[in-house]
Short mmCIF file of C-alpha atoms and ligand atoms in Angstrom, two decimals:
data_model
loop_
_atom_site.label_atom_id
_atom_site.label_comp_id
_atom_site.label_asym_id
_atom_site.label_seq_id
_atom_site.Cartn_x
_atom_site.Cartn_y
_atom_site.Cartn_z
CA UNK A 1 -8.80 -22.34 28.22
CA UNK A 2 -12.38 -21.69 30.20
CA UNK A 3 -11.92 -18.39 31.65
CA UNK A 4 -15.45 -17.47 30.19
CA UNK A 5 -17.07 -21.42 30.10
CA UNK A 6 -20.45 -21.31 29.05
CA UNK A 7 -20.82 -17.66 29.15
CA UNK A 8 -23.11 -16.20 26.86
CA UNK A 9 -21.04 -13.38 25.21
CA UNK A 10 -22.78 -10.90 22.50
CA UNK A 11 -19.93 -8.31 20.57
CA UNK A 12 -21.56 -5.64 18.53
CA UNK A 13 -19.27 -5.18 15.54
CA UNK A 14 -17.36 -8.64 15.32
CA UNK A 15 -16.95 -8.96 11.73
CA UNK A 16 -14.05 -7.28 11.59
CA UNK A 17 -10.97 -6.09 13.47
CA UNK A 18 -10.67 -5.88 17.19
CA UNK A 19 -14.28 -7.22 17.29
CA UNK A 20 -13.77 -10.52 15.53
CA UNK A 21 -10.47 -10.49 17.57
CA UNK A 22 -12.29 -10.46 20.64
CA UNK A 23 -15.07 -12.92 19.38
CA UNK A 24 -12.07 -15.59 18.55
CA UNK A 25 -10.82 -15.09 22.10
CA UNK A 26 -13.77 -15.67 23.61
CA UNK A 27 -14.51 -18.65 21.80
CA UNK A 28 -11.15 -19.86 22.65
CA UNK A 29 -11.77 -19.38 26.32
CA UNK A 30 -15.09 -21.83 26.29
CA UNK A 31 -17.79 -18.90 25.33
CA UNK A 32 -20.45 -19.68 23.48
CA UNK A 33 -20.48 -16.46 21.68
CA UNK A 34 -23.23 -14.17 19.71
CA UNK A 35 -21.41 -12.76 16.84
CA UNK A 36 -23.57 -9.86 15.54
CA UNK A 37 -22.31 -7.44 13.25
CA UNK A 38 -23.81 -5.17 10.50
CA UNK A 39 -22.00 -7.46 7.61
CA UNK A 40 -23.67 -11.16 7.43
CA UNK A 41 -20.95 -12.30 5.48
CA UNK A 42 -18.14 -11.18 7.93
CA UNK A 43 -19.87 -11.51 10.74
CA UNK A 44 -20.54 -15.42 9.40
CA UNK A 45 -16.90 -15.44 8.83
CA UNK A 46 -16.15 -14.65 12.42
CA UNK A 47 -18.64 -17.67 13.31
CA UNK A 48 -16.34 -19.91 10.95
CA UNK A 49 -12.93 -19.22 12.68
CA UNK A 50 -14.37 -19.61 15.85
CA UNK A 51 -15.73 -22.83 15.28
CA UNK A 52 -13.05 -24.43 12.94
CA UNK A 53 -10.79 -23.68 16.25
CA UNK A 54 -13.27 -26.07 18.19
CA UNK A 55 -15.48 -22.94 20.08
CA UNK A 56 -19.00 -22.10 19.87
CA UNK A 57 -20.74 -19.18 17.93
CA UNK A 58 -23.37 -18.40 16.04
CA UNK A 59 -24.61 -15.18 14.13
CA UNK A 60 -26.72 -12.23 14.45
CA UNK A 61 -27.05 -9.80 11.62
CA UNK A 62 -27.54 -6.28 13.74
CA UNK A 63 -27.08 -2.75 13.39
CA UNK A 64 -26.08 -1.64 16.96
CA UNK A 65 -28.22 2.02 15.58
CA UNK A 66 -31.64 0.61 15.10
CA UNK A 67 -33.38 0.05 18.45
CA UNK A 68 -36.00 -2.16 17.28
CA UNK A 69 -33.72 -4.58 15.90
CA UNK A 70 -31.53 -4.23 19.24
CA UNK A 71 -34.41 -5.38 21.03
CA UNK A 72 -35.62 -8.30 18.63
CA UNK A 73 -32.08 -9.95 18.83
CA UNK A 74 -31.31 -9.85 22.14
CA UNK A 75 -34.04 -11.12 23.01
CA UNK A 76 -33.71 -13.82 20.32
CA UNK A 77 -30.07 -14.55 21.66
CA UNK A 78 -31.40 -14.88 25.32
CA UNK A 79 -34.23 -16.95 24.09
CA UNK A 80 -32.04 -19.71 22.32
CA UNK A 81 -28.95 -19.62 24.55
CA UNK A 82 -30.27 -19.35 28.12
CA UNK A 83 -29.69 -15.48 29.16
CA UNK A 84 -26.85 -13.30 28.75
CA UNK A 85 -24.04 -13.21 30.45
CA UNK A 86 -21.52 -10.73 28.47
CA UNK A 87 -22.03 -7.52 26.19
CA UNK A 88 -19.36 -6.15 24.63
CA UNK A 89 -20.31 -2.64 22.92
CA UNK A 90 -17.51 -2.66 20.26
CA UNK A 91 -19.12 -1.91 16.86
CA UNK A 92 -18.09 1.87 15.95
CA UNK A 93 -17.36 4.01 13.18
CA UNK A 94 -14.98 6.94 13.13
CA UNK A 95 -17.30 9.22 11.12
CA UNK A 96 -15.42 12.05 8.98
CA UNK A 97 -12.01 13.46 9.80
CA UNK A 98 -12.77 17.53 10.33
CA UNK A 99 -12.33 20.13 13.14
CA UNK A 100 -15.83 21.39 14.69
CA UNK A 101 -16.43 23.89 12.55
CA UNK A 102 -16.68 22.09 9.34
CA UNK A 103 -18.75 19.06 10.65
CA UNK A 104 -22.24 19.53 9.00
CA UNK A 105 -25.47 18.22 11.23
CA UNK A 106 -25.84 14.96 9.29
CA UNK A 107 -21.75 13.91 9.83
CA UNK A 108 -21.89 14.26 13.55
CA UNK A 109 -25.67 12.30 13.84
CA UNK A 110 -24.11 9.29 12.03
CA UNK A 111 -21.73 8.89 14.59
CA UNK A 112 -23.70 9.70 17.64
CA UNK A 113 -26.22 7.18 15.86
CA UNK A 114 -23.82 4.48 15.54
CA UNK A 115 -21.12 4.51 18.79
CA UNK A 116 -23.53 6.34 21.32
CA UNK A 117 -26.96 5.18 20.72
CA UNK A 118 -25.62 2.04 19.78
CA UNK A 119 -24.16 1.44 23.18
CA UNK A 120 -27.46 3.37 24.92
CA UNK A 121 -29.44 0.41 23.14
CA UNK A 122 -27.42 -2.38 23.46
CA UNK A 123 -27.15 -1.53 27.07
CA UNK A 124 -30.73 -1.18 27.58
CA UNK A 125 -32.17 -4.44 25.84
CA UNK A 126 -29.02 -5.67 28.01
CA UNK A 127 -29.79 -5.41 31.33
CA UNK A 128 -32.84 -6.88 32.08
CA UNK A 129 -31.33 -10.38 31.06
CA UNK A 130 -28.43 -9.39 32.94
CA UNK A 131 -30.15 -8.67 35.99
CA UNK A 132 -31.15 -12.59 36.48
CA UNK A 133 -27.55 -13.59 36.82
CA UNK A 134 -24.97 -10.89 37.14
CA UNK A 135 -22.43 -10.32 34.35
CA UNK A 136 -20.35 -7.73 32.63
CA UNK A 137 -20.55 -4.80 30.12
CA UNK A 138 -17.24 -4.01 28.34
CA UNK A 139 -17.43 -0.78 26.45
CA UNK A 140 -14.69 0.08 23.79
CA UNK A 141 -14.36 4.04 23.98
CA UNK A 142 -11.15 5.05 22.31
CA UNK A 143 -8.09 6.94 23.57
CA UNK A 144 -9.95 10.04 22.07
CA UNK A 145 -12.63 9.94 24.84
CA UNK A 146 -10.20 10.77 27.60
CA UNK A 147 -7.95 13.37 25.49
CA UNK A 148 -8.15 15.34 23.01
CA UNK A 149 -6.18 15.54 19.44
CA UNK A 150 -6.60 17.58 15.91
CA UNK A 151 -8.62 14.29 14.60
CA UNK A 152 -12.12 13.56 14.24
CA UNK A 153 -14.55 15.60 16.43
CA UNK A 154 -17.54 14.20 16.22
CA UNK A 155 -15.45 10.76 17.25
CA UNK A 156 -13.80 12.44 20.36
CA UNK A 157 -17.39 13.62 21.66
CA UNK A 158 -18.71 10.43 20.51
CA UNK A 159 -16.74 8.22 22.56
CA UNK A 160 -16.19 11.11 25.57
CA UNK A 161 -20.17 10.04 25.68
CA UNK A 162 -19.33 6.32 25.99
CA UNK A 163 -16.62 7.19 28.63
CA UNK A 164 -19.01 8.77 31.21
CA UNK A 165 -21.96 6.48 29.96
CA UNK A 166 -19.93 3.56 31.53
CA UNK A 167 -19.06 5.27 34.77
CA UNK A 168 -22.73 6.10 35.14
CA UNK A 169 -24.17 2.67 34.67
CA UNK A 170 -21.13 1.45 37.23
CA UNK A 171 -23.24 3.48 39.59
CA UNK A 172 -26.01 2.07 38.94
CA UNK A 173 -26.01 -1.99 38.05
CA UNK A 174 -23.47 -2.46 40.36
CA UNK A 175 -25.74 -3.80 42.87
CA UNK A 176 -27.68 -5.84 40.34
CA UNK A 177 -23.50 -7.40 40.50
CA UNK A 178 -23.29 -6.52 36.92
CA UNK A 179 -20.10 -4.88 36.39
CA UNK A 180 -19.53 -2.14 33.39
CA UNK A 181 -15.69 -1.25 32.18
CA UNK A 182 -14.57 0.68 29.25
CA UNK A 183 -11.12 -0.25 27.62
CA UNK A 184 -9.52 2.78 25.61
CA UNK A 185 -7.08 1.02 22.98
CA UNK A 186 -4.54 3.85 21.20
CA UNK A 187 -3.53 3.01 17.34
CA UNK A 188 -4.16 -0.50 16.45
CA UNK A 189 -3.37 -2.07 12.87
CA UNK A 190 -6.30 -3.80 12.44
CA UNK A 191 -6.67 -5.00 8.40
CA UNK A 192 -8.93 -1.91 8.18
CA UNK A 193 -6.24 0.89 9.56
CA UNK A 194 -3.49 -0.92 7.88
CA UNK A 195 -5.25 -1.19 4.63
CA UNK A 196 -5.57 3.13 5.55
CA UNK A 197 -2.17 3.34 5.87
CA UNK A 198 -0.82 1.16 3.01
CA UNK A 199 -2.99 3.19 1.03
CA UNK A 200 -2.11 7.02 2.13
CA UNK A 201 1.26 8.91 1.11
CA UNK A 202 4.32 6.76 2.51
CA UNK A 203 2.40 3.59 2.85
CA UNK A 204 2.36 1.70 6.32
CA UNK A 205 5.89 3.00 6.59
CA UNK A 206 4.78 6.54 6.26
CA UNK A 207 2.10 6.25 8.97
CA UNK A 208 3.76 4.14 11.46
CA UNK A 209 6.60 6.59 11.40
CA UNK A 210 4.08 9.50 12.19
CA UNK A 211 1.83 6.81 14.84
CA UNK A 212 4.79 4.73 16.63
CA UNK A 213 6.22 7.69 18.97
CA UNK A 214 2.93 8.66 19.91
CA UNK A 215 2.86 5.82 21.72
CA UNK A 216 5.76 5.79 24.45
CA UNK A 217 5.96 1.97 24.16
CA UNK A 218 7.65 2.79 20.58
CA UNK A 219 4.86 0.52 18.66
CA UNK A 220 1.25 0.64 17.96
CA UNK A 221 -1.26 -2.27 19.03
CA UNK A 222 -2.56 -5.02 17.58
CA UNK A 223 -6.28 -6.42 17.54
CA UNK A 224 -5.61 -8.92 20.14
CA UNK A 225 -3.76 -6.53 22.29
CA UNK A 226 -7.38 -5.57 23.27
CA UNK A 227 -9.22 -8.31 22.69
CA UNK A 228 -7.04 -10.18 25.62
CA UNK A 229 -8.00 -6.68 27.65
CA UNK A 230 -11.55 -6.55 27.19
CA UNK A 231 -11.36 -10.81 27.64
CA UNK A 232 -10.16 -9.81 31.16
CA UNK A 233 -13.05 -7.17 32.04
CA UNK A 234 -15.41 -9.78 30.72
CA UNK A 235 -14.23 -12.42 32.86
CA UNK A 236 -14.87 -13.05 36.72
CA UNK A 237 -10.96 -12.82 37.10
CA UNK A 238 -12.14 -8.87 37.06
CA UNK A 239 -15.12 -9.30 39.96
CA UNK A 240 -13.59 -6.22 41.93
CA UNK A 241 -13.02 -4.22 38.79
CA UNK A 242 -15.94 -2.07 38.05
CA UNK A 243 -16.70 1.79 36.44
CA UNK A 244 -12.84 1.73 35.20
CA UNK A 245 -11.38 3.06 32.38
CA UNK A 246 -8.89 0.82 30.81
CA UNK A 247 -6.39 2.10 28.71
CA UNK A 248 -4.73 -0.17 26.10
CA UNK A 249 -2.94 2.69 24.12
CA UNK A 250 1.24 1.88 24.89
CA UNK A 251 1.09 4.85 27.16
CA UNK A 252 -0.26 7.49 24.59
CA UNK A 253 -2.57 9.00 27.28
CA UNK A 254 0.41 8.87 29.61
CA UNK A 255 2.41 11.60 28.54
N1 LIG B 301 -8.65 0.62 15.28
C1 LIG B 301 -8.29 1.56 16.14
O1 LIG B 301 -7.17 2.08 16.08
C2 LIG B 301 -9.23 1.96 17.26
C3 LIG B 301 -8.71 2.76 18.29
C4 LIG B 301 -9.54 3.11 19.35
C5 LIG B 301 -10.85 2.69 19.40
N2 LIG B 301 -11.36 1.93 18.36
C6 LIG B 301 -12.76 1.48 18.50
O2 LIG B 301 -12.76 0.06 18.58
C7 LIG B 301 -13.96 -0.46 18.00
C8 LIG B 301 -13.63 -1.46 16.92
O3 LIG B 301 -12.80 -0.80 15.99
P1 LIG B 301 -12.10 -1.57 14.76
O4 LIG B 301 -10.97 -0.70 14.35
O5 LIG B 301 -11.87 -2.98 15.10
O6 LIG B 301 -13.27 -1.41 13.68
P2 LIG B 301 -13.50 -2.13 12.23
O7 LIG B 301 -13.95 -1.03 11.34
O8 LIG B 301 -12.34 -2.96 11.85
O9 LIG B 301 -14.72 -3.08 12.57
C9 LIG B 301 -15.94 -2.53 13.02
C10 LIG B 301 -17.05 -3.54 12.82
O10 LIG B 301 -18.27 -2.92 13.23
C11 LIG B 301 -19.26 -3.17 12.26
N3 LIG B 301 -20.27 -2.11 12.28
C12 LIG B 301 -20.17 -0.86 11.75
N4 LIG B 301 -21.31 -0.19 11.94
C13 LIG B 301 -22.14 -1.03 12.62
C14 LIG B 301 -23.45 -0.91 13.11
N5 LIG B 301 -24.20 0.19 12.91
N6 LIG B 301 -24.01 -1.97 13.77
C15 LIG B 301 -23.29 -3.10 13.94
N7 LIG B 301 -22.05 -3.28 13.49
C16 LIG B 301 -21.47 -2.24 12.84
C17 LIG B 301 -18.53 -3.27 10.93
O11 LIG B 301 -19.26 -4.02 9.97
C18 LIG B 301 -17.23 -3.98 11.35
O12 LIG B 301 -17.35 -5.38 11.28
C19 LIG B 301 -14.74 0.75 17.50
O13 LIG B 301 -15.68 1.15 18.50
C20 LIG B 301 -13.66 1.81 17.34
O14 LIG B 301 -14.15 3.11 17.44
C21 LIG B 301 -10.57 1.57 17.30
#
């Protein structure tokens, strides 16, 4: 019930999917949480489950890309709720689905701009309200930035980035006691992938008989499969646990 009490929790991306997930968690575990997504009207929505269930949230409208805006709302956030405490850097996009070769400049900027820079500038307006208390930094990277596959390359370099960008700032906060993690979820049927999949040749049948033995565990995730992960990183049950890479992926990166 309070495993994050009164913790000030920002998630990048919490409109939808694993995001809003997470934000529900946390709101369920005595957070008061800073839903900011791209999306005011799911990112709003987010703020109404969470409260309906008897938590605490309110709503930023942010794109994780713009560093200006970074900067003006975490500020605002630490302003009108007393500091930070928690940042999860979850918003992402998977950018197109090509090998190197065909990936023009532009495709493989939008992603960098969105899941890389995004984290870079979340982290950085961050940490200086970190530093007055301690806290933690959960960064969602993807099984695709520890191995590779024939998807999505500017994704796999994209989150490979965020991968190494969390071991690094392990080095460095940790003596500030703010802890950094990343959690590396495999498939997980979120409305948006499952909406994919119902849509593509097969249906969800189709694509969870292609996805499910890629994951030795014989099923793909679900949103709160990781949302109950990264609620552990966040919280101070994980005080010792610091620069690691969770996997949440049913053993894909295991074989
Ligand atoms: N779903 C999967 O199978 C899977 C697997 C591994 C990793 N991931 C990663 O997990 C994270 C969440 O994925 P999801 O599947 O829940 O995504 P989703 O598409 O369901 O939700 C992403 C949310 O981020 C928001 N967003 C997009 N661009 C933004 C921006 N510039 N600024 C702020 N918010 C923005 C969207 O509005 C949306 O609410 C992403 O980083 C993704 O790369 C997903």
């Amino acid at each position: 019930m309070d495993r994050l009490k009164d913790k000030v929790c920002i998630i990048t991306g919490a409109g939808n999917g694993m995001g809003q997930s997470t934000a529900q968690r946390f709101g369920a575990e005595g957070a008061r949480v800073a839903v900011t997504d791209i999306s005011s009207r799911d990112g709003e929505e987010t703020v109404r489950l969470i409260t309906e269930a008897g938590g605490t949230a309110q709503f930023w409208l942010l794109d994780v890309s713009r560093e200006d805006q970074v900067a003006e709302v975490f500020a605002d956030i630490a302003d009108s709720l007393g500091g930070i405490d928690v940042l999860v850097n979850n918003a992402g996009i998977s950018g197109v689905d090509k090998p190197t070769h065909e990936v023009t400049e532009e495709e493989w900027d939008q992603v960098f701009a969105v899941d890389v820079k995004g984290v870079f500038f979340c982290t950085k307006h961050a940490v200086p309200h970190l530093q007055q208390g301690g806290g933690s930094i959960v960064n969602v990277s993807s099984i695709y930035g520890l191995v590779g596959s024939h998807e999505m390359a500017p994704y796999h370099a994209a989150k490979g980035a965020v991968t190494i960008m969390t071991k690094k700032d392990a080095a460095t906060y940790g003596r500030d006691g703010i802890r950094v993690n990343s959690v590396h979820p495999g498939t997980i049927l979120t409305p948006f992938v499952r909406e994919l999949a119902e849509r593509g040749e097969g249906g969800l049948a189709g694509y969870l008989s292609i996805m499910e033995p890629k994951h030795p565990i014989g099923h793909v995730g679900e949103p709160d499969d990781v949302a109950n992960a990264i609620l552990f990183l966040a919280s101070d049950e994980a005080r010792f646990v610091h620069g690691a890479a969770l996997t949440v992926d049913g053993g894909y990166t295991a074989v």
